[in-house]
Short mmCIF file of C-alpha atoms and ligand atoms in Angstrom, two decimals:
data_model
loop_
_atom_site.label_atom_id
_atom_site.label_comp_id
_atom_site.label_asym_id
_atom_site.label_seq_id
_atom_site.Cartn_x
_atom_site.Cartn_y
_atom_site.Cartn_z
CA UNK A 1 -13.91 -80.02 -42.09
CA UNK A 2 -12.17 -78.50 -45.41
CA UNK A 3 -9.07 -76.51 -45.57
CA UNK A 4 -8.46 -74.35 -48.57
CA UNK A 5 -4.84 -73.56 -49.23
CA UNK A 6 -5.73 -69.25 -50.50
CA UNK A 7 -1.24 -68.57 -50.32
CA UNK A 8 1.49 -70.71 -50.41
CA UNK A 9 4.48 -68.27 -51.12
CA UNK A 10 6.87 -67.17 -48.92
CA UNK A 11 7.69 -63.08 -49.06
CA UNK A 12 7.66 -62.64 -52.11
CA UNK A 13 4.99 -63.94 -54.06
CA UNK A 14 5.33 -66.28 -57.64
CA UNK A 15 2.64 -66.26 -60.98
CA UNK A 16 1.62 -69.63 -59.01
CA UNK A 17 1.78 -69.04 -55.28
CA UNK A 18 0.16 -66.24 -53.24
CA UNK A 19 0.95 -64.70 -50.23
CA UNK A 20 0.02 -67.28 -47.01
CA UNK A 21 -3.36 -67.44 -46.47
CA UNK A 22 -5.44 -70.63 -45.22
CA UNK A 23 -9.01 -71.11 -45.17
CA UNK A 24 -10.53 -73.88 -42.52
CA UNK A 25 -14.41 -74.36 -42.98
CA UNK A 26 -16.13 -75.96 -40.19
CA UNK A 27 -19.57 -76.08 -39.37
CA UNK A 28 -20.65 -72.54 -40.21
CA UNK A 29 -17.32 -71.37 -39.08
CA UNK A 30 -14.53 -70.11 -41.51
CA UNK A 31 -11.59 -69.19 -39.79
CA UNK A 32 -8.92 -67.36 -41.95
CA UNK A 33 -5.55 -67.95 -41.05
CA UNK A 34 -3.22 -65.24 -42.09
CA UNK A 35 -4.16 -62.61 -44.99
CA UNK A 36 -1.16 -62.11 -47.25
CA UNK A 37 -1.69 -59.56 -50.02
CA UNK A 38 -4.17 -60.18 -52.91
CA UNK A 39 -5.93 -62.75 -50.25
CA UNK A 40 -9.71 -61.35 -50.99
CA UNK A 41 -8.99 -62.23 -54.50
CA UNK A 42 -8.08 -65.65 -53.98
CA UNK A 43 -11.44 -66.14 -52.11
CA UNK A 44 -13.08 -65.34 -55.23
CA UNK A 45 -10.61 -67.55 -57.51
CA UNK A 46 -11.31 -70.20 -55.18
CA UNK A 47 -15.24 -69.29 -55.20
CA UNK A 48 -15.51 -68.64 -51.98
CA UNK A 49 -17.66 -65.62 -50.61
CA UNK A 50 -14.95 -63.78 -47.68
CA UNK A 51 -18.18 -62.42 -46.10
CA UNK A 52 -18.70 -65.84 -45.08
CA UNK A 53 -15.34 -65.17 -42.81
CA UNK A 54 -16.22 -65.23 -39.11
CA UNK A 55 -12.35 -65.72 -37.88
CA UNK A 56 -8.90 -64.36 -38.06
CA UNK A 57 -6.56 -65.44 -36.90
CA UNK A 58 -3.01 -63.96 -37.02
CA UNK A 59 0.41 -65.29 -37.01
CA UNK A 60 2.40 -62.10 -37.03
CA UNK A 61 2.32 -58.74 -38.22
CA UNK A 62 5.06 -59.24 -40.94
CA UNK A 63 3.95 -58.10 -44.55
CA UNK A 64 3.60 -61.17 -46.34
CA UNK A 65 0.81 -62.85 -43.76
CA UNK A 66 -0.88 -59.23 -43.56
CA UNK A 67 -1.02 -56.89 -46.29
CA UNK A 68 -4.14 -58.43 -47.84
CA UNK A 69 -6.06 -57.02 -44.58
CA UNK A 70 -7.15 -53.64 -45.51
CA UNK A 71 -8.71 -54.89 -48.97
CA UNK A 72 -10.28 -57.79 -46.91
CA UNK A 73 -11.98 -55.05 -44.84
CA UNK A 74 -12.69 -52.52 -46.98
CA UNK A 75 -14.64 -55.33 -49.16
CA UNK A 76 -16.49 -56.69 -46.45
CA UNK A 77 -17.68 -53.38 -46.39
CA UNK A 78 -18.46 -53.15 -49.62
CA UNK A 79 -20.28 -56.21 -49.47
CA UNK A 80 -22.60 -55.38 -46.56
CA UNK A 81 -21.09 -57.81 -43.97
CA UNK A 82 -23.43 -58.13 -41.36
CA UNK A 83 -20.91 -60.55 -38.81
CA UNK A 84 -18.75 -59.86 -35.71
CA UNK A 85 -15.15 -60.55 -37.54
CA UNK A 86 -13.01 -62.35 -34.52
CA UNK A 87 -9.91 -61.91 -34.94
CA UNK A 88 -6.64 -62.96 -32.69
CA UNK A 89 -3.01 -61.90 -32.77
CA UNK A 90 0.10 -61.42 -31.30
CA UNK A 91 0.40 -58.58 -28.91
CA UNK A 92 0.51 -54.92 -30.46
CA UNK A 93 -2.47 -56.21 -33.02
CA UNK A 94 -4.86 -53.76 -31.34
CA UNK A 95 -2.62 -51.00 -32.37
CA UNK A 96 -1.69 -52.52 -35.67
CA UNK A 97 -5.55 -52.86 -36.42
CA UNK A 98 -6.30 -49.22 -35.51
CA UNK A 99 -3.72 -47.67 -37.79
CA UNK A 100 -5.01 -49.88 -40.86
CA UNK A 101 -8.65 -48.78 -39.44
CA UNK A 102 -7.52 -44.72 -38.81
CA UNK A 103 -5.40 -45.13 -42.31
CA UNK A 104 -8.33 -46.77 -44.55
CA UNK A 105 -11.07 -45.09 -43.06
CA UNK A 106 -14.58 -45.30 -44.94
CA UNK A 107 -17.99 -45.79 -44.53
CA UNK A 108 -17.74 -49.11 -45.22
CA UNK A 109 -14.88 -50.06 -43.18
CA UNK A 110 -16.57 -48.65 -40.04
CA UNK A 111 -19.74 -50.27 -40.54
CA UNK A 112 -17.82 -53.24 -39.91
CA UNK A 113 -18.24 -55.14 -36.85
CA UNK A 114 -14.55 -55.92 -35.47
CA UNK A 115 -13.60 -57.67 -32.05
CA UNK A 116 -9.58 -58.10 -31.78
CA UNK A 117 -8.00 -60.36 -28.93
CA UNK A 118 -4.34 -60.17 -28.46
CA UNK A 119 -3.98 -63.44 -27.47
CA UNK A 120 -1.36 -65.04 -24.94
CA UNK A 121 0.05 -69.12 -24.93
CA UNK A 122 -2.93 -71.82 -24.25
CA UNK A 123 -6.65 -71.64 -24.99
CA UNK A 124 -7.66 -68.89 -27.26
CA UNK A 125 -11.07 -70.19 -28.47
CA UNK A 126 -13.18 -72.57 -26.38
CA UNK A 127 -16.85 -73.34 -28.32
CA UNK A 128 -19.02 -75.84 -28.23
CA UNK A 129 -17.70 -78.12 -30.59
CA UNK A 130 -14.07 -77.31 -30.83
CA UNK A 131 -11.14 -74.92 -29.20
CA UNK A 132 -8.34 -73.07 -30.55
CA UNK A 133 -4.58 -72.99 -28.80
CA UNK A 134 -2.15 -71.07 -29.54
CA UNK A 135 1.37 -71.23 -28.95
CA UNK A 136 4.92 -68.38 -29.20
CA UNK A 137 7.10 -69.69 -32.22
CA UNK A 138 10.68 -68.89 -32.46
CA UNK A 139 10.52 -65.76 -35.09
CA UNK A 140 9.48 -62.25 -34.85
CA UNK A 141 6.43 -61.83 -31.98
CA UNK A 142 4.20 -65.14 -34.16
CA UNK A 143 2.38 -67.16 -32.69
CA UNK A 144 1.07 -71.28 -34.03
CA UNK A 145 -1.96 -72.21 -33.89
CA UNK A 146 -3.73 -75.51 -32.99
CA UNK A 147 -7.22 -76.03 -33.84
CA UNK A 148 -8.90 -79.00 -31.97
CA UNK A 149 -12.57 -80.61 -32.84
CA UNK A 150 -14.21 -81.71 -29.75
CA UNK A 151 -14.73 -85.42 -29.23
CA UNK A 152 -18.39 -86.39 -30.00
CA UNK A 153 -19.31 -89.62 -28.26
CA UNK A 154 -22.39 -91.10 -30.70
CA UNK A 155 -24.97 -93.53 -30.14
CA UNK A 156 -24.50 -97.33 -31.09
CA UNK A 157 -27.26 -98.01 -33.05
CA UNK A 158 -26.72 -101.68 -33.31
CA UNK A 159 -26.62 -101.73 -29.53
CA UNK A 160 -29.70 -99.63 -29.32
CA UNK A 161 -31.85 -101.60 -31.60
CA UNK A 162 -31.12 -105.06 -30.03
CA UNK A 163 -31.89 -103.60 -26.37
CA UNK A 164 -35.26 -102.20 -28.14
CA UNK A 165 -34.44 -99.27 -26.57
CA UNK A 166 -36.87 -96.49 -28.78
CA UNK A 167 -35.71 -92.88 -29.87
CA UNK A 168 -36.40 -89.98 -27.51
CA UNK A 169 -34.91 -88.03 -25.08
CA UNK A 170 -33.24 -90.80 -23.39
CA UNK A 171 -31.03 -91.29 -26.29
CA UNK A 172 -29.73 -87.42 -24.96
CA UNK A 173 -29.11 -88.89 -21.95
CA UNK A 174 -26.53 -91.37 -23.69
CA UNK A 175 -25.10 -89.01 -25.67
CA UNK A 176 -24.10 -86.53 -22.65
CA UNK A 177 -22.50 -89.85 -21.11
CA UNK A 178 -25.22 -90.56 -18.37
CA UNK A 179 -26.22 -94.01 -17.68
CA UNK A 180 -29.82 -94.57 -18.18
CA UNK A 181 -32.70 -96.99 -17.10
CA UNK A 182 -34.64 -98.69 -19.93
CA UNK A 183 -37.99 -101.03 -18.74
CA UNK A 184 -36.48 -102.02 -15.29
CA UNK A 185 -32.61 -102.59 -17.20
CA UNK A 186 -29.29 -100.78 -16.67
CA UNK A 187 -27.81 -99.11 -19.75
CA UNK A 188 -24.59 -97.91 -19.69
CA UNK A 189 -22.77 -95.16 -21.58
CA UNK A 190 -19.68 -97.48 -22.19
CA UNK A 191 -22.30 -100.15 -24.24
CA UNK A 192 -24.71 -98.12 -25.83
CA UNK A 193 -22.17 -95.25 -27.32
CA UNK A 194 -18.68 -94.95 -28.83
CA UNK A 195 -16.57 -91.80 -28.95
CA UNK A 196 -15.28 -90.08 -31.99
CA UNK A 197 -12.16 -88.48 -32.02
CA UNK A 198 -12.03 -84.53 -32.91
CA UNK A 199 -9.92 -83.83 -35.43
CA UNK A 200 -6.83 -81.21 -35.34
CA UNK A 201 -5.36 -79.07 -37.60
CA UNK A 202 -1.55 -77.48 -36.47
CA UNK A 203 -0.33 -74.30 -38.03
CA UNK A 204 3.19 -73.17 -38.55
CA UNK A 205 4.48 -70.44 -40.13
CA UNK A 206 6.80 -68.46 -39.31
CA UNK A 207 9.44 -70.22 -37.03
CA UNK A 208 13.14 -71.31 -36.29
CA UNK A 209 13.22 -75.28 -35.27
CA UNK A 210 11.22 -75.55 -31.51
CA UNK A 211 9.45 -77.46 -29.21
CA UNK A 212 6.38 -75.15 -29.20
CA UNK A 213 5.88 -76.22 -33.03
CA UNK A 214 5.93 -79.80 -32.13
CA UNK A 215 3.24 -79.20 -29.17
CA UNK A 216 0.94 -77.41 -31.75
CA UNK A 217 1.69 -80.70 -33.81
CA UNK A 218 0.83 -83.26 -31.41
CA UNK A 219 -1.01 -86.03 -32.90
CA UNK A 220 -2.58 -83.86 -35.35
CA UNK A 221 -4.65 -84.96 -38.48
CA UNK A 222 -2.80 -82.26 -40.55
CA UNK A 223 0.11 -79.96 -40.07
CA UNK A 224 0.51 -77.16 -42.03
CA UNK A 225 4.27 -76.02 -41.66
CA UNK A 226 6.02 -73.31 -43.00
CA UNK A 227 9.23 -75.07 -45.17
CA UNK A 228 11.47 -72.12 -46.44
CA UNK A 229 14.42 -73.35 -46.95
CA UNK A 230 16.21 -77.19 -47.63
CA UNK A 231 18.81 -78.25 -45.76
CA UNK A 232 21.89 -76.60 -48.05
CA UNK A 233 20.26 -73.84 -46.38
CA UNK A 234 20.09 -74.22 -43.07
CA UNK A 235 22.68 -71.10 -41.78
CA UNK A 236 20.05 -69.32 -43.73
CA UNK A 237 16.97 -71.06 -41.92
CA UNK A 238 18.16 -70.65 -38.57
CA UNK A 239 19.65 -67.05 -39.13
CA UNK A 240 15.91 -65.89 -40.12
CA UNK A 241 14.09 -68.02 -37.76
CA UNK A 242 12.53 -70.37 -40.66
CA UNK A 243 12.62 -73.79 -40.82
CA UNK A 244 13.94 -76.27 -43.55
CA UNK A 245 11.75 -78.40 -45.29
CA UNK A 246 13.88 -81.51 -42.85
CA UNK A 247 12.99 -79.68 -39.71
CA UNK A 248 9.24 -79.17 -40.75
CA UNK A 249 9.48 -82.94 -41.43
CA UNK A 250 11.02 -83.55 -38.32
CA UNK A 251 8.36 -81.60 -36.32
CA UNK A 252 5.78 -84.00 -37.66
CA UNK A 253 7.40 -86.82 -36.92
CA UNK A 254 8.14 -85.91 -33.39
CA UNK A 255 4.82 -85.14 -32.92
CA UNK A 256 3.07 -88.41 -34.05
CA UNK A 257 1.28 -86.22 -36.84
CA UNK A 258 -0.63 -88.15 -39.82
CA UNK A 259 -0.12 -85.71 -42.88
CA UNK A 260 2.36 -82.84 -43.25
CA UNK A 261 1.54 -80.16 -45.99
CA UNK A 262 4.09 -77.32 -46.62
CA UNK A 263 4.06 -74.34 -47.58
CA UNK A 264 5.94 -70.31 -47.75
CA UNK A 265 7.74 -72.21 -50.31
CA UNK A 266 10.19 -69.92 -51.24
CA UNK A 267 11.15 -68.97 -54.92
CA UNK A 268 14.35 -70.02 -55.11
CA UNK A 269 12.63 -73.79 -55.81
CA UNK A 270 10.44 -72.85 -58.09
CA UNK A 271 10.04 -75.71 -60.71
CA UNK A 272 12.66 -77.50 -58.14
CA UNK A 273 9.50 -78.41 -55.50
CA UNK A 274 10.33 -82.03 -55.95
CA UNK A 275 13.57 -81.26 -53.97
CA UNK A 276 11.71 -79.90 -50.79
CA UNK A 277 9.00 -82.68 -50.92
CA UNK A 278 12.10 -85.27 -51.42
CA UNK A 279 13.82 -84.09 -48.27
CA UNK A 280 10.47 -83.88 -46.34
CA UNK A 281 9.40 -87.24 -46.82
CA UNK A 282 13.25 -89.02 -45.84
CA UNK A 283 12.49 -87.87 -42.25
CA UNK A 284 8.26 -87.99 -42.45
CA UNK A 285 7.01 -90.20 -45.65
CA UNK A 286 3.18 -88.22 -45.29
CA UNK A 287 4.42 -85.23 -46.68
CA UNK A 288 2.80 -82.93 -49.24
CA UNK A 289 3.56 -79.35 -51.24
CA UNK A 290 0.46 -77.35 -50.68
CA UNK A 291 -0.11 -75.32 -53.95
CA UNK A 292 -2.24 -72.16 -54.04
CA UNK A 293 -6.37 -73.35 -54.57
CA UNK A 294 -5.70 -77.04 -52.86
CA UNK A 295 -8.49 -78.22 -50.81
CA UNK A 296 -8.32 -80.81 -48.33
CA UNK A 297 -11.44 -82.67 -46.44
CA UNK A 298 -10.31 -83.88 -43.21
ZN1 ZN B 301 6.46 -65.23 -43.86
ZN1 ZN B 302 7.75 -63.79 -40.85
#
Protein backbone atom coordinates (compact mmCIF):
# COMPACT_ATOMS: atom_id res chain seq x y z
CA UNK A 1 0.00 0.00 0.00
CA UNK A 2 1.53 3.55 -1.18
CA UNK A 3 0.05 6.89 -0.67
CA UNK A 4 1.13 9.70 -2.89
CA UNK A 5 0.65 13.13 -1.40
CA UNK A 6 -0.66 14.96 -5.40
CA UNK A 7 -1.88 18.62 -2.99
CA UNK A 8 -1.01 19.80 0.15
CA UNK A 9 -2.30 23.50 0.08
CA UNK A 10 -5.07 24.80 1.62
CA UNK A 11 -7.43 27.32 -0.73
CA UNK A 12 -5.21 28.91 -2.18
CA UNK A 13 -2.49 27.19 -3.67
CA UNK A 14 1.69 28.07 -3.17
CA UNK A 15 4.78 27.57 -6.09
CA UNK A 16 5.28 24.37 -3.68
CA UNK A 17 1.91 23.02 -2.61
CA UNK A 18 -1.08 22.08 -4.80
CA UNK A 19 -4.51 21.98 -4.26
CA UNK A 20 -5.48 18.63 -1.87
CA UNK A 21 -5.31 15.72 -3.68
CA UNK A 22 -4.16 12.12 -2.33
CA UNK A 23 -3.37 9.15 -4.20
CA UNK A 24 -3.69 5.52 -2.27
CA UNK A 25 -2.44 2.55 -4.54
CA UNK A 26 -3.51 -0.77 -3.48
CA UNK A 27 -3.56 -3.84 -5.24
CA UNK A 28 -4.75 -2.69 -8.66
CA UNK A 29 -6.84 -0.15 -6.97
CA UNK A 30 -6.04 3.67 -6.99
CA UNK A 31 -8.41 5.53 -5.15
CA UNK A 32 -8.13 9.40 -5.55
CA UNK A 33 -9.04 11.30 -2.70
CA UNK A 34 -10.11 14.77 -3.49
CA UNK A 35 -9.13 16.57 -6.96
CA UNK A 36 -8.06 20.14 -6.27
CA UNK A 37 -7.20 22.16 -9.37
CA UNK A 38 -4.14 21.32 -11.56
CA UNK A 39 -4.54 17.59 -9.90
CA UNK A 40 -4.16 15.67 -13.51
CA UNK A 41 -0.95 17.46 -13.74
CA UNK A 42 0.46 16.39 -10.63
CA UNK A 43 -0.25 12.73 -11.70
CA UNK A 44 2.06 13.28 -14.43
CA UNK A 45 4.78 15.25 -12.20
CA UNK A 46 4.53 12.44 -9.95
CA UNK A 47 4.63 9.85 -13.04
CA UNK A 48 1.71 8.43 -12.48
CA UNK A 49 -0.79 7.50 -15.39
CA UNK A 50 -4.62 9.04 -13.88
CA UNK A 51 -6.17 6.44 -16.25
CA UNK A 52 -4.96 4.04 -13.85
CA UNK A 53 -7.69 5.86 -11.37
CA UNK A 54 -10.50 3.45 -10.52
CA UNK A 55 -11.81 5.62 -7.32
CA UNK A 56 -12.98 8.95 -6.17
CA UNK A 57 -13.66 9.72 -3.53
CA UNK A 58 -14.96 13.15 -2.38
CA UNK A 59 -14.74 15.16 0.68
CA UNK A 60 -16.86 18.12 -0.28
CA UNK A 61 -17.80 20.11 -3.08
CA UNK A 62 -15.75 23.25 -2.03
CA UNK A 63 -13.33 24.58 -4.84
CA UNK A 64 -10.07 23.78 -3.60
CA UNK A 65 -10.76 19.70 -3.24
CA UNK A 66 -12.73 19.92 -6.71
CA UNK A 67 -11.85 22.13 -9.42
CA UNK A 68 -9.23 19.77 -10.87
CA UNK A 69 -12.36 17.42 -11.84
CA UNK A 70 -13.38 18.52 -15.20
CA UNK A 71 -9.63 18.38 -16.59
CA UNK A 72 -9.39 14.93 -14.81
CA UNK A 73 -12.37 13.89 -16.99
CA UNK A 74 -11.98 15.47 -19.97
CA UNK A 75 -8.32 13.73 -20.06
CA UNK A 76 -9.43 10.45 -19.28
CA UNK A 77 -11.19 10.99 -22.28
CA UNK A 78 -8.59 12.00 -24.11
CA UNK A 79 -6.68 9.17 -23.09
CA UNK A 80 -9.14 6.41 -24.04
CA UNK A 81 -10.07 5.28 -20.47
CA UNK A 82 -11.63 2.14 -20.75
CA UNK A 83 -12.69 1.80 -16.57
CA UNK A 84 -15.92 2.32 -14.55
CA UNK A 85 -14.61 5.62 -12.50
CA UNK A 86 -16.34 5.06 -8.81
CA UNK A 87 -16.73 7.82 -7.33
CA UNK A 88 -18.45 8.81 -3.74
CA UNK A 89 -19.56 12.09 -2.23
CA UNK A 90 -21.50 14.01 -0.07
CA UNK A 91 -25.10 14.39 -0.96
CA UNK A 92 -25.96 16.83 -3.98
CA UNK A 93 -22.70 15.17 -5.90
CA UNK A 94 -25.08 13.65 -8.47
CA UNK A 95 -26.17 17.07 -9.34
CA UNK A 96 -22.80 18.63 -8.93
CA UNK A 97 -21.40 15.88 -11.39
CA UNK A 98 -24.10 16.50 -14.02
CA UNK A 99 -23.55 20.23 -14.32
CA UNK A 100 -19.60 19.68 -14.73
CA UNK A 101 -20.81 16.72 -17.24
CA UNK A 102 -23.82 19.11 -19.10
CA UNK A 103 -21.10 22.17 -18.78
CA UNK A 104 -17.90 20.24 -20.30
CA UNK A 105 -19.63 18.20 -22.63
CA UNK A 106 -17.46 16.29 -25.37
CA UNK A 107 -16.98 13.27 -27.01
CA UNK A 108 -14.57 12.31 -24.82
CA UNK A 109 -16.10 13.12 -21.63
CA UNK A 110 -19.18 11.01 -22.50
CA UNK A 111 -17.35 8.09 -23.55
CA UNK A 112 -16.47 7.94 -20.07
CA UNK A 113 -17.78 5.35 -17.90
CA UNK A 114 -19.01 7.18 -14.55
CA UNK A 115 -20.92 5.55 -11.49
CA UNK A 116 -21.51 8.31 -8.58
CA UNK A 117 -22.76 7.18 -4.99
CA UNK A 118 -23.82 9.85 -2.66
CA UNK A 119 -22.80 8.21 0.17
CA UNK A 120 -24.33 8.32 3.85
CA UNK A 121 -22.22 7.58 7.55
CA UNK A 122 -20.76 3.78 7.79
CA UNK A 123 -19.69 1.35 5.07
CA UNK A 124 -19.27 2.86 1.71
CA UNK A 125 -17.03 0.23 0.03
CA UNK A 126 -17.03 -3.41 1.12
CA UNK A 127 -14.45 -5.66 -1.36
CA UNK A 128 -12.77 -8.48 -0.96
CA UNK A 129 -9.77 -7.39 0.57
CA UNK A 130 -10.59 -4.14 2.19
CA UNK A 131 -13.73 -1.59 2.97
CA UNK A 132 -14.14 2.01 2.95
CA UNK A 133 -16.17 4.11 5.88
CA UNK A 134 -17.06 7.17 5.81
CA UNK A 135 -17.98 9.52 8.34
CA UNK A 136 -19.96 13.62 8.51
CA UNK A 137 -17.11 16.10 9.65
CA UNK A 138 -17.93 19.31 11.25
CA UNK A 139 -17.58 21.80 8.03
CA UNK A 140 -19.62 22.46 5.05
CA UNK A 141 -21.70 18.98 3.91
CA UNK A 142 -17.71 16.81 3.99
CA UNK A 143 -17.45 13.84 4.79
CA UNK A 144 -13.82 11.62 6.32
CA UNK A 145 -12.93 8.82 5.11
CA UNK A 146 -11.49 5.57 6.61
CA UNK A 147 -9.96 3.07 4.47
CA UNK A 148 -9.51 -0.41 6.16
CA UNK A 149 -7.32 -3.53 4.66
CA UNK A 150 -8.93 -6.72 5.53
CA UNK A 151 -7.14 -9.01 7.95
CA UNK A 152 -5.40 -11.88 6.04
CA UNK A 153 -4.81 -14.83 8.34
CA UNK A 154 -1.52 -16.72 6.53
CA UNK A 155 -0.18 -20.04 6.79
CA UNK A 156 2.69 -20.93 9.36
CA UNK A 157 5.08 -22.44 7.37
CA UNK A 158 7.30 -23.54 10.15
CA UNK A 159 4.27 -25.24 11.64
CA UNK A 160 3.38 -26.76 8.34
CA UNK A 161 6.68 -28.22 7.52
CA UNK A 162 7.28 -29.94 10.94
CA UNK A 163 3.62 -31.58 10.79
CA UNK A 164 4.76 -32.71 7.07
CA UNK A 165 1.69 -31.51 6.15
CA UNK A 166 2.26 -31.10 1.90
CA UNK A 167 0.90 -28.09 -0.26
CA UNK A 168 -2.56 -28.42 -1.82
CA UNK A 169 -5.87 -27.54 -1.34
CA UNK A 170 -5.90 -28.29 2.23
CA UNK A 171 -3.62 -25.47 2.89
CA UNK A 172 -7.11 -23.36 1.53
CA UNK A 173 -8.79 -24.94 4.04
CA UNK A 174 -6.37 -23.26 6.71
CA UNK A 175 -6.35 -20.19 5.26
CA UNK A 176 -10.36 -19.73 5.28
CA UNK A 177 -9.94 -20.70 9.13
CA UNK A 178 -11.32 -24.37 8.93
CA UNK A 179 -9.75 -27.00 10.94
CA UNK A 180 -8.47 -29.76 8.89
CA UNK A 181 -7.50 -33.55 9.15
CA UNK A 182 -3.96 -34.47 8.07
CA UNK A 183 -3.05 -38.64 8.03
CA UNK A 184 -5.50 -39.53 10.92
CA UNK A 185 -4.24 -35.94 13.03
CA UNK A 186 -6.21 -32.83 14.05
CA UNK A 187 -4.92 -29.52 12.70
CA UNK A 188 -6.15 -26.55 13.90
CA UNK A 189 -6.49 -23.05 12.45
CA UNK A 190 -5.15 -21.44 15.75
CA UNK A 191 -1.56 -23.68 15.19
CA UNK A 192 -1.07 -23.89 11.71
CA UNK A 193 -1.90 -19.97 10.76
CA UNK A 194 -1.40 -16.47 12.19
CA UNK A 195 -3.43 -13.39 11.29
CA UNK A 196 -2.17 -10.22 9.79
CA UNK A 197 -3.54 -7.11 10.63
CA UNK A 198 -5.10 -4.84 7.66
CA UNK A 199 -3.80 -1.74 7.57
CA UNK A 200 -5.85 1.75 7.73
CA UNK A 201 -5.49 4.88 6.34
CA UNK A 202 -7.90 7.98 8.04
CA UNK A 203 -8.64 11.06 6.05
CA UNK A 204 -9.43 14.50 7.27
CA UNK A 205 -9.91 17.43 5.62
CA UNK A 206 -12.06 19.72 6.01
CA UNK A 207 -13.30 19.89 9.71
CA UNK A 208 -13.85 21.89 13.04
CA UNK A 209 -12.41 19.71 16.20
CA UNK A 210 -14.98 16.32 16.52
CA UNK A 211 -15.46 13.04 17.59
CA UNK A 212 -16.32 11.72 14.08
CA UNK A 213 -12.54 12.63 13.09
CA UNK A 214 -11.23 10.66 15.92
CA UNK A 215 -13.54 7.49 14.91
CA UNK A 216 -12.12 7.73 11.29
CA UNK A 217 -8.70 7.79 13.27
CA UNK A 218 -9.03 4.88 15.38
CA UNK A 219 -5.96 2.92 15.58
CA UNK A 220 -4.99 3.82 12.21
CA UNK A 221 -1.52 3.20 10.52
CA UNK A 222 -1.68 6.79 9.06
CA UNK A 223 -3.84 9.81 9.46
CA UNK A 224 -3.92 12.28 7.06
CA UNK A 225 -5.46 15.49 8.76
CA UNK A 226 -6.19 18.67 7.50
CA UNK A 227 -3.94 21.34 9.91
CA UNK A 228 -4.95 24.96 8.82
CA UNK A 229 -4.29 26.91 11.32
CA UNK A 230 -1.82 26.88 14.83
CA UNK A 231 -3.13 27.53 17.87
CA UNK A 232 -2.71 31.69 17.82
CA UNK A 233 -5.38 30.89 15.51
CA UNK A 234 -7.80 29.06 16.89
CA UNK A 235 -11.02 31.84 16.83
CA UNK A 236 -10.06 31.52 13.25
CA UNK A 237 -10.06 27.55 13.19
CA UNK A 238 -13.17 27.09 14.89
CA UNK A 239 -15.01 30.09 13.13
CA UNK A 240 -14.29 28.20 9.63
CA UNK A 241 -14.69 24.77 10.83
CA UNK A 242 -10.77 23.87 10.40
CA UNK A 243 -8.70 22.49 12.75
CA UNK A 244 -5.29 23.66 14.27
CA UNK A 245 -2.33 21.84 13.74
CA UNK A 246 -2.84 20.95 18.10
CA UNK A 247 -6.28 19.63 17.45
CA UNK A 248 -5.15 17.47 14.38
CA UNK A 249 -2.48 16.29 16.87
CA UNK A 250 -4.88 15.75 19.39
CA UNK A 251 -7.19 13.66 17.13
CA UNK A 252 -4.35 11.23 16.67
CA UNK A 253 -3.58 10.87 19.90
CA UNK A 254 -7.05 10.20 21.04
CA UNK A 255 -7.36 7.79 18.61
CA UNK A 256 -4.31 5.52 19.35
CA UNK A 257 -3.04 6.42 15.70
CA UNK A 258 0.76 5.48 14.73
CA UNK A 259 1.76 8.38 12.24
CA UNK A 260 0.03 11.73 11.68
CA UNK A 261 0.83 13.57 8.32
CA UNK A 262 -0.69 17.08 7.72
CA UNK A 263 -1.62 18.83 5.29
CA UNK A 264 -4.07 22.14 3.63
CA UNK A 265 -1.20 23.86 5.12
CA UNK A 266 -2.14 27.19 4.73
CA UNK A 267 0.13 30.06 3.32
CA UNK A 268 0.39 32.13 5.97
CA UNK A 269 3.37 29.45 7.24
CA UNK A 270 5.01 29.26 4.38
CA UNK A 271 8.82 28.89 5.14
CA UNK A 272 7.37 28.90 8.95
CA UNK A 273 6.25 24.85 8.58
CA UNK A 274 8.56 24.08 11.42
CA UNK A 275 6.02 25.99 13.65
CA UNK A 276 2.97 23.69 12.72
CA UNK A 277 5.08 20.44 12.90
CA UNK A 278 6.48 21.89 16.43
CA UNK A 279 3.01 22.27 17.85
CA UNK A 280 1.85 18.91 16.32
CA UNK A 281 4.33 16.81 17.79
CA UNK A 282 3.96 18.51 21.79
CA UNK A 283 0.52 16.77 21.84
CA UNK A 284 1.41 13.57 19.20
CA UNK A 285 5.45 13.12 18.77
CA UNK A 286 4.62 10.90 15.14
CA UNK A 287 3.83 13.83 13.34
CA UNK A 288 4.83 14.80 9.81
CA UNK A 289 4.28 17.91 7.08
CA UNK A 290 3.16 16.17 3.98
CA UNK A 291 4.73 18.16 1.01
CA UNK A 292 3.32 17.98 -2.52
CA UNK A 293 5.07 14.54 -4.47
CA UNK A 294 5.70 12.61 -0.88
CA UNK A 295 5.16 9.00 -1.06
CA UNK A 296 4.61 6.82 1.74
CA UNK A 297 4.64 2.73 1.76
CA UNK A 298 2.55 1.55 4.50
ZN1 LIG B 1 -10.19 23.00 1.90
ZN1 LIG C 1 -13.64 23.24 2.82
Amino acid sequence: MEITFLGTSDAIPTAERNHTAILLSYANEKILVDCGEGTQRQFYIAKISPTKLTRLLITHWHGDHVLGIPGLLQSLGFSGYSKTLRIYGPPKTKDFFNYILKSFRSIYIDKIKIQINEIRPGKIVDERDFSVFAEKLKHYNCFGYRFEEKDKRKINLSFIKKAGIKPGPILKKLQQGKNITWNGKRIKVKDATFVVKGKVVAFIFDTGYCKEAIKLAKNADIVIAESTYLTEHEDLADARFHLTAKQAATIAKKAKAKKLYLLHISRRYKGKENLVLKEAKKVFPSSHIAKDFMTIGI
